[in-house]
Amino acid sequence: MDDGTGEDAAGAASPLGALADLAGSWLARSAAAPERHTGAVVADRFDRIAWHDTYEQAPALRELAGELGELHAHTDDLLTDAFLAAYKAAPRLREPTGMAPSRLVNHRIVTALLESPDFAELHRETVGDPYAAAMAVLAQGTALRRMLDDSRPARGRDERAARAGRDAEDAADAVAEALRQAADQADEEGSVPGPAADAVRRAAEDAEDAARRAASDAARSLAAAVPGVRAAARGAVAKSAAAARAEAALMRAWGVGSGELERMPFDERARLAERLRAGRLADWAELIGRFRQMAAGERARKVENATGELIGVTLGDDLSRVIPSELANLGLPALRAVFAARYAAGELMLYDSQGEQATGRGAVIACVDTSHSMYEAGPGGITREAWAKACALALLDQARHAGRDFVGIVFSAADKLRVFRFPAGRPADLTRTLDFAETFLGGGTSYQRPLSAAGDLLEAEFNDAARTRGDIVMLTDDDCGVTEAWMRDWNEAKRRLGFRVFGVGIGAPRVAAAGSVLAALCDNLRCVEDFTDVHAAADLFRVI
């Protein structure tokens, strides 16, 4: 009730300025609170675009997000962080104090992933590669699910801290509202009625209490540990690193370069990886890789019409092979004219050498036996077929580097044959390469059918492009006869077209023995019994 003095019976009037100072100082502290982030890994918009594009292209990622989201909150943010940790060149985590309390579990999980001993190895395979980073996340899916399950108690504390923070924000809004109402009730002299002033004071006190509770809950949340997260993270990173390493090795073994992979759409790359992992030769990718590496080394040693082993001294005018005593004549003015005369007459003393046989220029044709016996395994569990196919793929590389056509002929019995052509003028199609490597016909063995097909191809090449000196490589584990008439035609074709035939008896010494049919057909023949040995065919890559 008003007693005529201008003061309310419920309390004394207060100056508006003093109340504004009281509320304003607290509101300023509240406004100065750090921004709360939902992502643990610092990222720019380009990183996030990479994540969103990959997420849209990867059904498996969306499926994982759906599975995790059914049982846990904020899993989309966790998957984003796991992806960015693998994708970014130098992933950097935010300070936990800058995180929204509801995302602190995500921060702990990603921290454990980054601190795992195998993370550096994983990162080498995934950095800058959205596909590889996504595959790493998928490989970690089971462990992420387990870590989220183990984090339920900590998630509860984080949620309480988040609610306390929201209560503090609501209290701050209440202070601002009480101050606004007090300002509306102030008189001309700036005095605020007692009830309004008390409302401002109470709101400020309540806000202060809410802020203290929020700070206390946040401190407990930050200090909370999640048992088992570090161990689970170590296992997850080790598993994903092994998977990434295996896939990278598989791609390299099949000659798929990183540049080609980067240009490949996500779904196409996923299908390719699955095919390579599930293919018949997936277990021998390491053998294919070693064959290709060996062939590359032998190419560096290959000699074409150049000097080789020294066998004596001869006469001629090749200044690159002049012996030192002849060169000494150039140092004496009186003998320089003699040197010039001997050079003009082609009578300089030169080192004589025996060069390696000139390499071919026509197509390289690999005839690969795929009869039933080629299933037989040798040392290391490697089959005869695997060794033959790995050698043939290395020959494909050899032809590409030399600018020559390559043809793969898969054969078995006389009625079973498939031809795979790889023209030099076009990139080798990976799908066709895989089809060639995976084709297995079964049945018996016929020499005449594949060799006749190879001869016909070289004949057509000669007629179309006037190219001769092709090379045929026969890879087989079986011996079979040929007719006398066919043999006469074969020898005539070899003479006319100038091609060479190399034979490899795989796991069967009798096939490459003197007097065998294969020995009669081939200019160069060897036998391979240790299928882990890629160097048994090394000289092929020096002369083909």
mmCIF file of N, CA and C in Angstrom, residues 411-516:
data_model
loop_
_atom_site.group_PDB
_atom_site.id
_atom_site.type_symbol
_atom_site.label_atom_id
_atom_site.label_comp_id
_atom_site.label_asym_id
_atom_site.label_seq_id
_atom_site.Cartn_x
_atom_site.Cartn_y
_atom_site.Cartn_z
ATOM 1 N N PHE A 411 43.782 -70.701 -72.793
ATOM 2 C CA PHE A 411 43.423 -71.901 -73.543
ATOM 3 C C PHE A 411 43.410 -73.122 -72.633
ATOM 4 N N SER A 412 42.813 -74.168 -73.146
ATOM 5 C CA SER A 412 42.917 -75.494 -72.514
ATOM 6 C C SER A 412 42.755 -76.520 -73.638
ATOM 7 N N ALA A 413 41.606 -77.170 -73.714
ATOM 8 C CA ALA A 413 41.387 -78.146 -74.784
ATOM 9 C C ALA A 413 41.211 -77.430 -76.125
ATOM 10 N N ALA A 414 41.169 -78.221 -77.201
ATOM 11 C CA ALA A 414 41.129 -77.645 -78.551
ATOM 12 C C ALA A 414 39.895 -76.784 -78.782
ATOM 13 N N ASP A 415 38.806 -77.060 -78.059
ATOM 14 C CA ASP A 415 37.571 -76.306 -78.272
ATOM 15 C C ASP A 415 37.387 -75.189 -77.233
ATOM 16 N N LYS A 416 38.406 -74.921 -76.426
ATOM 17 C CA LYS A 416 38.287 -73.906 -75.373
ATOM 18 C C LYS A 416 39.410 -72.891 -75.506
ATOM 19 N N LEU A 417 39.016 -71.670 -75.860
ATOM 20 C CA LEU A 417 40.013 -70.617 -76.054
ATOM 21 C C LEU A 417 39.337 -69.249 -75.947
ATOM 22 N N ARG A 418 39.990 -68.321 -75.256
ATOM 23 C CA ARG A 418 39.507 -66.940 -75.206
ATOM 24 C C ARG A 418 40.671 -66.000 -75.470
ATOM 25 N N VAL A 419 40.411 -64.963 -76.244
ATOM 26 C CA VAL A 419 41.450 -64.019 -76.636
ATOM 27 C C VAL A 419 41.120 -62.642 -76.069
ATOM 28 N N PHE A 420 42.120 -62.024 -75.414
ATOM 29 C CA PHE A 420 41.970 -60.684 -74.838
ATOM 30 C C PHE A 420 43.026 -59.777 -75.465
ATOM 31 N N ARG A 421 42.556 -58.781 -76.206
ATOM 32 C CA ARG A 421 43.478 -57.899 -76.929
ATOM 33 C C ARG A 421 43.625 -56.569 -76.203
ATOM 34 N N PHE A 422 44.865 -56.071 -76.142
ATOM 35 C CA PHE A 422 45.182 -54.801 -75.501
ATOM 36 C C PHE A 422 46.049 -53.993 -76.466
ATOM 37 N N PRO A 423 45.417 -53.227 -77.378
ATOM 38 C CA PRO A 423 46.193 -52.450 -78.354
ATOM 39 C C PRO A 423 47.091 -51.423 -77.680
ATOM 40 N N ALA A 424 48.249 -51.203 -78.281
ATOM 41 C CA ALA A 424 49.219 -50.274 -77.692
ATOM 42 C C ALA A 424 48.710 -48.839 -77.695
ATOM 43 N N GLY A 425 47.866 -48.502 -78.640
ATOM 44 C CA GLY A 425 47.424 -47.112 -78.762
ATOM 45 C C GLY A 425 46.371 -46.687 -77.776
ATOM 46 N N ARG A 426 45.860 -47.619 -76.972
ATOM 47 C CA ARG A 426 44.805 -47.272 -76.014
ATOM 48 C C ARG A 426 45.205 -47.734 -74.626
ATOM 49 N N PRO A 427 44.744 -47.023 -73.565
ATOM 50 C CA PRO A 427 45.059 -47.462 -72.200
ATOM 51 C C PRO A 427 44.501 -48.855 -71.956
ATOM 52 N N ALA A 428 45.234 -49.641 -71.171
ATOM 53 C CA ALA A 428 44.765 -50.995 -70.848
ATOM 54 C C ALA A 428 43.542 -50.889 -69.944
ATOM 55 N N ASP A 429 42.426 -51.416 -70.425
ATOM 56 C CA ASP A 429 41.194 -51.355 -69.654
ATOM 57 C C ASP A 429 41.292 -52.297 -68.460
ATOM 58 N N LEU A 430 41.086 -51.756 -67.255
ATOM 59 C CA LEU A 430 41.261 -52.547 -66.048
ATOM 60 C C LEU A 430 40.252 -53.692 -65.971
ATOM 61 N N THR A 431 39.022 -53.434 -66.363
ATOM 62 C CA THR A 431 38.010 -54.489 -66.314
ATOM 63 C C THR A 431 38.406 -55.660 -67.212
ATOM 64 N N ARG A 432 38.921 -55.319 -68.391
ATOM 65 C CA ARG A 432 39.337 -56.389 -69.312
ATOM 66 C C ARG A 432 40.563 -57.118 -68.769
ATOM 67 N N THR A 433 41.457 -56.389 -68.122
ATOM 68 C CA THR A 433 42.622 -57.018 -67.506
ATOM 69 C C THR A 433 42.187 -58.033 -66.453
ATOM 70 N N LEU A 434 41.200 -57.639 -65.641
ATOM 71 C CA LEU A 434 40.702 -58.547 -64.607
ATOM 72 C C LEU A 434 39.998 -59.748 -65.230
ATOM 73 N N ASP A 435 39.254 -59.513 -66.303
ATOM 74 C CA ASP A 435 38.596 -60.630 -66.987
ATOM 75 C C ASP A 435 39.639 -61.637 -67.493
ATOM 76 N N PHE A 436 40.712 -61.117 -68.063
ATOM 77 C CA PHE A 436 41.791 -61.986 -68.551
ATOM 78 C C PHE A 436 42.394 -62.789 -67.395
ATOM 79 N N ALA A 437 42.671 -62.104 -66.283
ATOM 80 C CA ALA A 437 43.322 -62.773 -65.156
ATOM 81 C C ALA A 437 42.423 -63.808 -64.501
ATOM 82 N N GLU A 438 41.124 -63.566 -64.496
ATOM 83 C CA GLU A 438 40.207 -64.446 -63.765
ATOM 84 C C GLU A 438 39.649 -65.592 -64.609
ATOM 85 N N THR A 439 39.857 -65.547 -65.911
ATOM 86 C CA THR A 439 39.288 -66.580 -66.779
ATOM 87 C C THR A 439 40.006 -67.915 -66.586
ATOM 88 N N PHE A 440 39.248 -68.946 -66.333
ATOM 89 C CA PHE A 440 39.789 -70.303 -66.208
ATOM 90 C C PHE A 440 38.825 -71.241 -66.935
ATOM 91 N N LEU A 441 39.359 -71.970 -67.923
ATOM 92 C CA LEU A 441 38.496 -72.757 -68.798
ATOM 93 C C LEU A 441 38.349 -74.208 -68.367
ATOM 94 N N GLY A 442 39.397 -74.784 -67.763
ATOM 95 C CA GLY A 442 39.329 -76.188 -67.378
ATOM 96 C C GLY A 442 39.418 -77.111 -68.578
ATOM 97 N N GLY A 443 39.536 -78.401 -68.321
ATOM 98 C CA GLY A 443 39.626 -79.366 -69.413
ATOM 99 C C GLY A 443 41.057 -79.796 -69.666
ATOM 100 N N GLY A 444 41.310 -80.292 -70.885
ATOM 101 C CA GLY A 444 42.640 -80.784 -71.251
ATOM 102 C C GLY A 444 43.509 -79.690 -71.842
ATOM 103 N N THR A 445 44.518 -80.102 -72.623
ATOM 104 C CA THR A 445 45.491 -79.143 -73.164
ATOM 105 C C THR A 445 45.712 -79.395 -74.649
ATOM 106 N N SER A 446 45.711 -78.310 -75.417
ATOM 107 C CA SER A 446 46.031 -78.373 -76.842
ATOM 108 C C SER A 446 47.010 -77.264 -77.165
ATOM 109 N N TYR A 447 48.132 -77.616 -77.783
ATOM 110 C CA TYR A 447 49.103 -76.597 -78.200
ATOM 111 C C TYR A 447 48.686 -75.928 -79.512
ATOM 112 N N GLN A 448 48.159 -76.736 -80.451
ATOM 113 C CA GLN A 448 47.931 -76.220 -81.796
ATOM 114 C C GLN A 448 46.937 -75.055 -81.813
ATOM 115 N N ARG A 449 45.858 -75.166 -81.052
ATOM 116 C CA ARG A 449 44.828 -74.123 -81.115
ATOM 117 C C ARG A 449 45.345 -72.769 -80.655
ATOM 118 N N PRO A 450 45.970 -72.612 -79.480
ATOM 119 C CA PRO A 450 46.428 -71.287 -79.064
ATOM 120 C C PRO A 450 47.581 -70.757 -79.923
ATOM 121 N N LEU A 451 48.512 -71.654 -80.318
ATOM 122 C CA LEU A 451 49.637 -71.180 -81.124
ATOM 123 C C LEU A 451 49.183 -70.772 -82.520
ATOM 124 N N SER A 452 48.221 -71.490 -83.077
ATOM 125 C CA SER A 452 47.675 -71.078 -84.378
ATOM 126 C C SER A 452 46.999 -69.720 -84.267
ATOM 127 N N ALA A 453 46.246 -69.503 -83.173
ATOM 128 C CA ALA A 453 45.595 -68.212 -82.969
ATOM 129 C C ALA A 453 46.634 -67.103 -82.838
ATOM 130 N N ALA A 454 47.738 -67.386 -82.125
ATOM 131 C CA ALA A 454 48.805 -66.387 -81.980
ATOM 132 C C ALA A 454 49.452 -66.099 -83.333
ATOM 133 N N GLY A 455 49.713 -67.147 -84.101
ATOM 134 C CA GLY A 455 50.299 -66.942 -85.427
ATOM 135 C C GLY A 455 49.390 -66.130 -86.329
ATOM 136 N N ASP A 456 48.093 -66.388 -86.283
ATOM 137 C CA ASP A 456 47.143 -65.632 -87.101
ATOM 138 C C ASP A 456 47.147 -64.150 -86.715
ATOM 139 N N LEU A 457 47.245 -63.870 -85.428
ATOM 140 C CA LEU A 457 47.284 -62.475 -84.974
ATOM 141 C C LEU A 457 48.531 -61.770 -85.480
ATOM 142 N N LEU A 458 49.681 -62.449 -85.442
ATOM 143 C CA LEU A 458 50.915 -61.837 -85.935
ATOM 144 C C LEU A 458 50.874 -61.685 -87.455
ATOM 145 N N GLU A 459 50.227 -62.623 -88.134
ATOM 146 C CA GLU A 459 50.061 -62.509 -89.591
ATOM 147 C C GLU A 459 49.209 -61.291 -89.932
ATOM 148 N N ALA A 460 48.116 -61.097 -89.193
ATOM 149 C CA ALA A 460 47.251 -59.942 -89.435
ATOM 150 C C ALA A 460 47.981 -58.649 -89.135
ATOM 151 N N GLU A 461 48.808 -58.649 -88.079
ATOM 152 C CA GLU A 461 49.578 -57.439 -87.742
ATOM 153 C C GLU A 461 50.573 -57.120 -88.850
ATOM 154 N N PHE A 462 51.190 -58.157 -89.418
ATOM 155 C CA PHE A 462 52.129 -57.940 -90.522
ATOM 156 C C PHE A 462 51.410 -57.386 -91.748
ATOM 157 N N ASN A 463 50.244 -57.924 -92.040
ATOM 158 C CA ASN A 463 49.498 -57.466 -93.212
ATOM 159 C C ASN A 463 48.976 -56.039 -93.036
ATOM 160 N N ASP A 464 48.579 -55.704 -91.809
ATOM 161 C CA ASP A 464 47.991 -54.378 -91.573
ATOM 162 C C ASP A 464 49.039 -53.290 -91.352
ATOM 163 N N ALA A 465 50.113 -53.615 -90.626
ATOM 164 C CA ALA A 465 51.082 -52.580 -90.234
ATOM 165 C C ALA A 465 52.506 -52.915 -90.640
ATOM 166 N N ALA A 466 52.701 -54.018 -91.356
ATOM 167 C CA ALA A 466 54.032 -54.442 -91.814
ATOM 168 C C ALA A 466 54.989 -54.627 -90.642
ATOM 169 N N ARG A 467 54.445 -55.011 -89.465
ATOM 170 C CA ARG A 467 55.311 -55.243 -88.300
ATOM 171 C C ARG A 467 55.632 -56.729 -88.206
ATOM 172 N N THR A 468 56.911 -57.014 -87.921
ATOM 173 C CA THR A 468 57.351 -58.385 -87.704
ATOM 174 C C THR A 468 57.998 -58.468 -86.327
ATOM 175 N N ARG A 469 58.680 -59.572 -86.089
ATOM 176 C CA ARG A 469 59.426 -59.769 -84.838
ATOM 177 C C ARG A 469 58.524 -59.665 -83.615
ATOM 178 N N GLY A 470 57.409 -60.372 -83.637
ATOM 179 C CA GLY A 470 56.594 -60.485 -82.440
ATOM 180 C C GLY A 470 57.174 -61.516 -81.489
ATOM 181 N N ASP A 471 56.588 -61.600 -80.308
ATOM 182 C CA ASP A 471 57.054 -62.556 -79.294
ATOM 183 C C ASP A 471 55.861 -63.316 -78.722
ATOM 184 N N ILE A 472 55.979 -64.639 -78.693
ATOM 185 C CA ILE A 472 54.943 -65.500 -78.107
ATOM 186 C C ILE A 472 55.541 -66.187 -76.891
ATOM 187 N N VAL A 473 54.819 -66.132 -75.774
ATOM 188 C CA VAL A 473 55.251 -66.812 -74.548
ATOM 189 C C VAL A 473 54.209 -67.877 -74.220
ATOM 190 N N MET A 474 54.645 -69.133 -74.186
ATOM 191 C CA MET A 474 53.757 -70.276 -73.921
ATOM 192 C C MET A 474 53.950 -70.708 -72.471
ATOM 193 N N LEU A 475 52.902 -70.572 -71.643
ATOM 194 C CA LEU A 475 52.968 -70.921 -70.225
ATOM 195 C C LEU A 475 52.062 -72.125 -69.982
ATOM 196 N N THR A 476 52.652 -73.294 -69.719
ATOM 197 C CA THR A 476 51.857 -74.516 -69.627
ATOM 198 C C THR A 476 52.507 -75.504 -68.667
ATOM 199 N N ASP A 477 51.702 -76.470 -68.195
ATOM 200 C CA ASP A 477 52.233 -77.541 -67.344
ATOM 201 C C ASP A 477 51.998 -78.909 -67.975
ATOM 202 N N ASP A 478 51.626 -78.920 -69.236
ATOM 203 C CA ASP A 478 51.278 -80.196 -69.861
ATOM 204 C C ASP A 478 51.976 -80.339 -71.209
ATOM 205 N N ASP A 479 52.173 -81.573 -71.600
ATOM 206 C CA ASP A 479 52.817 -81.885 -72.880
ATOM 207 C C ASP A 479 51.783 -82.534 -73.785
ATOM 208 N N CYS A 480 51.767 -82.112 -75.017
ATOM 209 C CA CYS A 480 50.821 -82.734 -75.955
ATOM 210 C C CYS A 480 51.414 -82.698 -77.350
ATOM 211 N N GLY A 481 50.923 -83.555 -78.218
ATOM 212 C CA GLY A 481 51.482 -83.664 -79.553
ATOM 213 C C GLY A 481 50.905 -82.664 -80.542
ATOM 214 N N VAL A 482 51.616 -82.490 -81.651
ATOM 215 C CA VAL A 482 51.156 -81.667 -82.772
ATOM 216 C C VAL A 482 51.356 -82.488 -84.037
ATOM 217 N N THR A 483 50.596 -82.181 -85.070
ATOM 218 C CA THR A 483 50.723 -82.947 -86.314
ATOM 219 C C THR A 483 51.918 -82.468 -87.117
ATOM 220 N N GLU A 484 52.411 -83.341 -87.984
ATOM 221 C CA GLU A 484 53.571 -82.994 -88.814
ATOM 222 C C GLU A 484 53.228 -81.858 -89.770
ATOM 223 N N ALA A 485 52.028 -81.889 -90.336
ATOM 224 C CA ALA A 485 51.623 -80.827 -91.267
ATOM 225 C C ALA A 485 51.537 -79.489 -90.541
ATOM 226 N N TRP A 486 50.986 -79.514 -89.347
ATOM 227 C CA TRP A 486 50.890 -78.263 -88.580
ATOM 228 C C TRP A 486 52.281 -77.722 -88.260
ATOM 229 N N MET A 487 53.213 -78.618 -87.920
ATOM 230 C CA MET A 487 54.570 -78.203 -87.580
ATOM 231 C C MET A 487 55.257 -77.555 -88.774
ATOM 232 N N ARG A 488 55.039 -78.091 -89.978
ATOM 233 C CA ARG A 488 55.637 -77.479 -91.177
ATOM 234 C C ARG A 488 55.101 -76.068 -91.377
ATOM 235 N N ASP A 489 53.779 -75.903 -91.227
ATOM 236 C CA ASP A 489 53.181 -74.572 -91.385
ATOM 237 C C ASP A 489 53.692 -73.609 -90.311
ATOM 238 N N TRP A 490 53.854 -74.127 -89.112
ATOM 239 C CA TRP A 490 54.331 -73.293 -88.003
ATOM 240 C C TRP A 490 55.746 -72.776 -88.275
ATOM 241 N N ASN A 491 56.616 -73.644 -88.691
ATOM 242 C CA ASN A 491 57.996 -73.231 -88.963
ATOM 243 C C ASN A 491 58.052 -72.248 -90.130
ATOM 244 N N GLU A 492 57.208 -72.419 -91.120
ATOM 245 C CA GLU A 492 57.168 -71.475 -92.236
ATOM 246 C C GLU A 492 56.689 -70.101 -91.771
ATOM 247 N N ALA A 493 55.671 -70.081 -90.887
ATOM 248 C CA ALA A 493 55.187 -68.808 -90.355
ATOM 249 C C ALA A 493 56.274 -68.106 -89.537
ATOM 250 N N LYS A 494 57.020 -68.863 -88.740
ATOM 251 C CA LYS A 494 58.109 -68.270 -87.950
ATOM 252 C C LYS A 494 59.158 -67.652 -88.872
ATOM 253 N N ARG A 495 59.496 -68.354 -89.942
ATOM 254 C CA ARG A 495 60.503 -67.829 -90.866
ATOM 255 C C ARG A 495 60.018 -66.557 -91.547
ATOM 256 N N ARG A 496 58.749 -66.560 -91.970
ATOM 257 C CA ARG A 496 58.222 -65.432 -92.726
ATOM 258 C C ARG A 496 57.999 -64.195 -91.844
ATOM 259 N N LEU A 497 57.505 -64.404 -90.643
ATOM 260 C CA LEU A 497 57.141 -63.278 -89.783
ATOM 261 C C LEU A 497 58.226 -62.911 -88.771
ATOM 262 N N GLY A 498 59.199 -63.769 -88.607
ATOM 263 C CA GLY A 498 60.323 -63.463 -87.739
ATOM 264 C C GLY A 498 59.993 -63.396 -86.261
ATOM 265 N N PHE A 499 58.961 -64.110 -85.830
ATOM 266 C CA PHE A 499 58.633 -64.046 -84.392
ATOM 267 C C PHE A 499 59.419 -65.100 -83.614
ATOM 268 N N ARG A 500 59.489 -64.868 -82.304
ATOM 269 C CA ARG A 500 60.171 -65.799 -81.413
ATOM 270 C C ARG A 500 59.148 -66.447 -80.482
ATOM 271 N N VAL A 501 59.491 -67.652 -80.027
ATOM 272 C CA VAL A 501 58.607 -68.376 -79.104
ATOM 273 C C VAL A 501 59.396 -68.713 -77.842
ATOM 274 N N PHE A 502 58.866 -68.287 -76.704
ATOM 275 C CA PHE A 502 59.458 -68.590 -75.404
ATOM 276 C C PHE A 502 58.523 -69.551 -74.671
ATOM 277 N N GLY A 503 59.091 -70.580 -74.086
ATOM 278 C CA GLY A 503 58.276 -71.558 -73.380
ATOM 279 C C GLY A 503 58.621 -71.618 -71.910
ATOM 280 N N VAL A 504 57.606 -71.805 -71.069
ATOM 281 C CA VAL A 504 57.801 -71.965 -69.624
ATOM 282 C C VAL A 504 57.012 -73.188 -69.190
ATOM 283 N N GLY A 505 57.735 -74.223 -68.759
ATOM 284 C CA GLY A 505 57.090 -75.395 -68.191
ATOM 285 C C GLY A 505 56.876 -75.148 -66.700
ATOM 286 N N ILE A 506 55.636 -75.146 -66.258
ATOM 287 C CA ILE A 506 55.306 -74.735 -64.892
ATOM 288 C C ILE A 506 55.056 -75.975 -64.037
ATOM 289 N N GLY A 507 55.999 -76.252 -63.146
ATOM 290 C CA GLY A 507 55.837 -77.358 -62.211
ATOM 291 C C GLY A 507 55.923 -78.722 -62.850
ATOM 292 N N ALA A 508 56.412 -78.812 -64.061
ATOM 293 C CA ALA A 508 56.461 -80.101 -64.776
ATOM 294 C C ALA A 508 57.746 -80.161 -65.598
ATOM 295 N N PRO A 509 58.857 -80.652 -65.019
ATOM 296 C CA PRO A 509 60.150 -80.665 -65.725
ATOM 297 C C PRO A 509 60.104 -81.408 -67.058
ATOM 298 N N ARG A 510 59.291 -82.460 -67.143
ATOM 299 C CA ARG A 510 59.242 -83.233 -68.391
ATOM 300 C C ARG A 510 58.751 -82.389 -69.563
ATOM 301 N N VAL A 511 57.912 -81.379 -69.272
ATOM 302 C CA VAL A 511 57.374 -80.542 -70.339
ATOM 303 C C VAL A 511 58.482 -79.738 -71.012
ATOM 304 N N ALA A 512 59.490 -79.341 -70.203
ATOM 305 C CA ALA A 512 60.581 -78.526 -70.740
ATOM 306 C C ALA A 512 61.840 -79.344 -71.006
ATOM 307 N N ALA A 513 61.734 -80.662 -70.943
ATOM 308 C CA ALA A 513 62.918 -81.504 -71.152
ATOM 309 C C ALA A 513 63.327 -81.525 -72.621
ATOM 310 N N ALA A 514 64.602 -81.835 -72.849
ATOM 311 C CA ALA A 514 65.092 -81.950 -74.224
ATOM 312 C C ALA A 514 64.316 -83.043 -74.935
ATOM 313 N N GLY A 515 63.922 -82.770 -76.148
ATOM 314 C CA GLY A 515 63.165 -83.735 -76.924
ATOM 315 C C GLY A 515 61.665 -83.637 -76.755
ATOM 316 N N SER A 516 61.192 -82.772 -75.876
ATOM 317 C CA SER A 516 59.751 -82.603 -75.705
ATOM 318 C C SER A 516 59.181 -81.800 -76.873
#
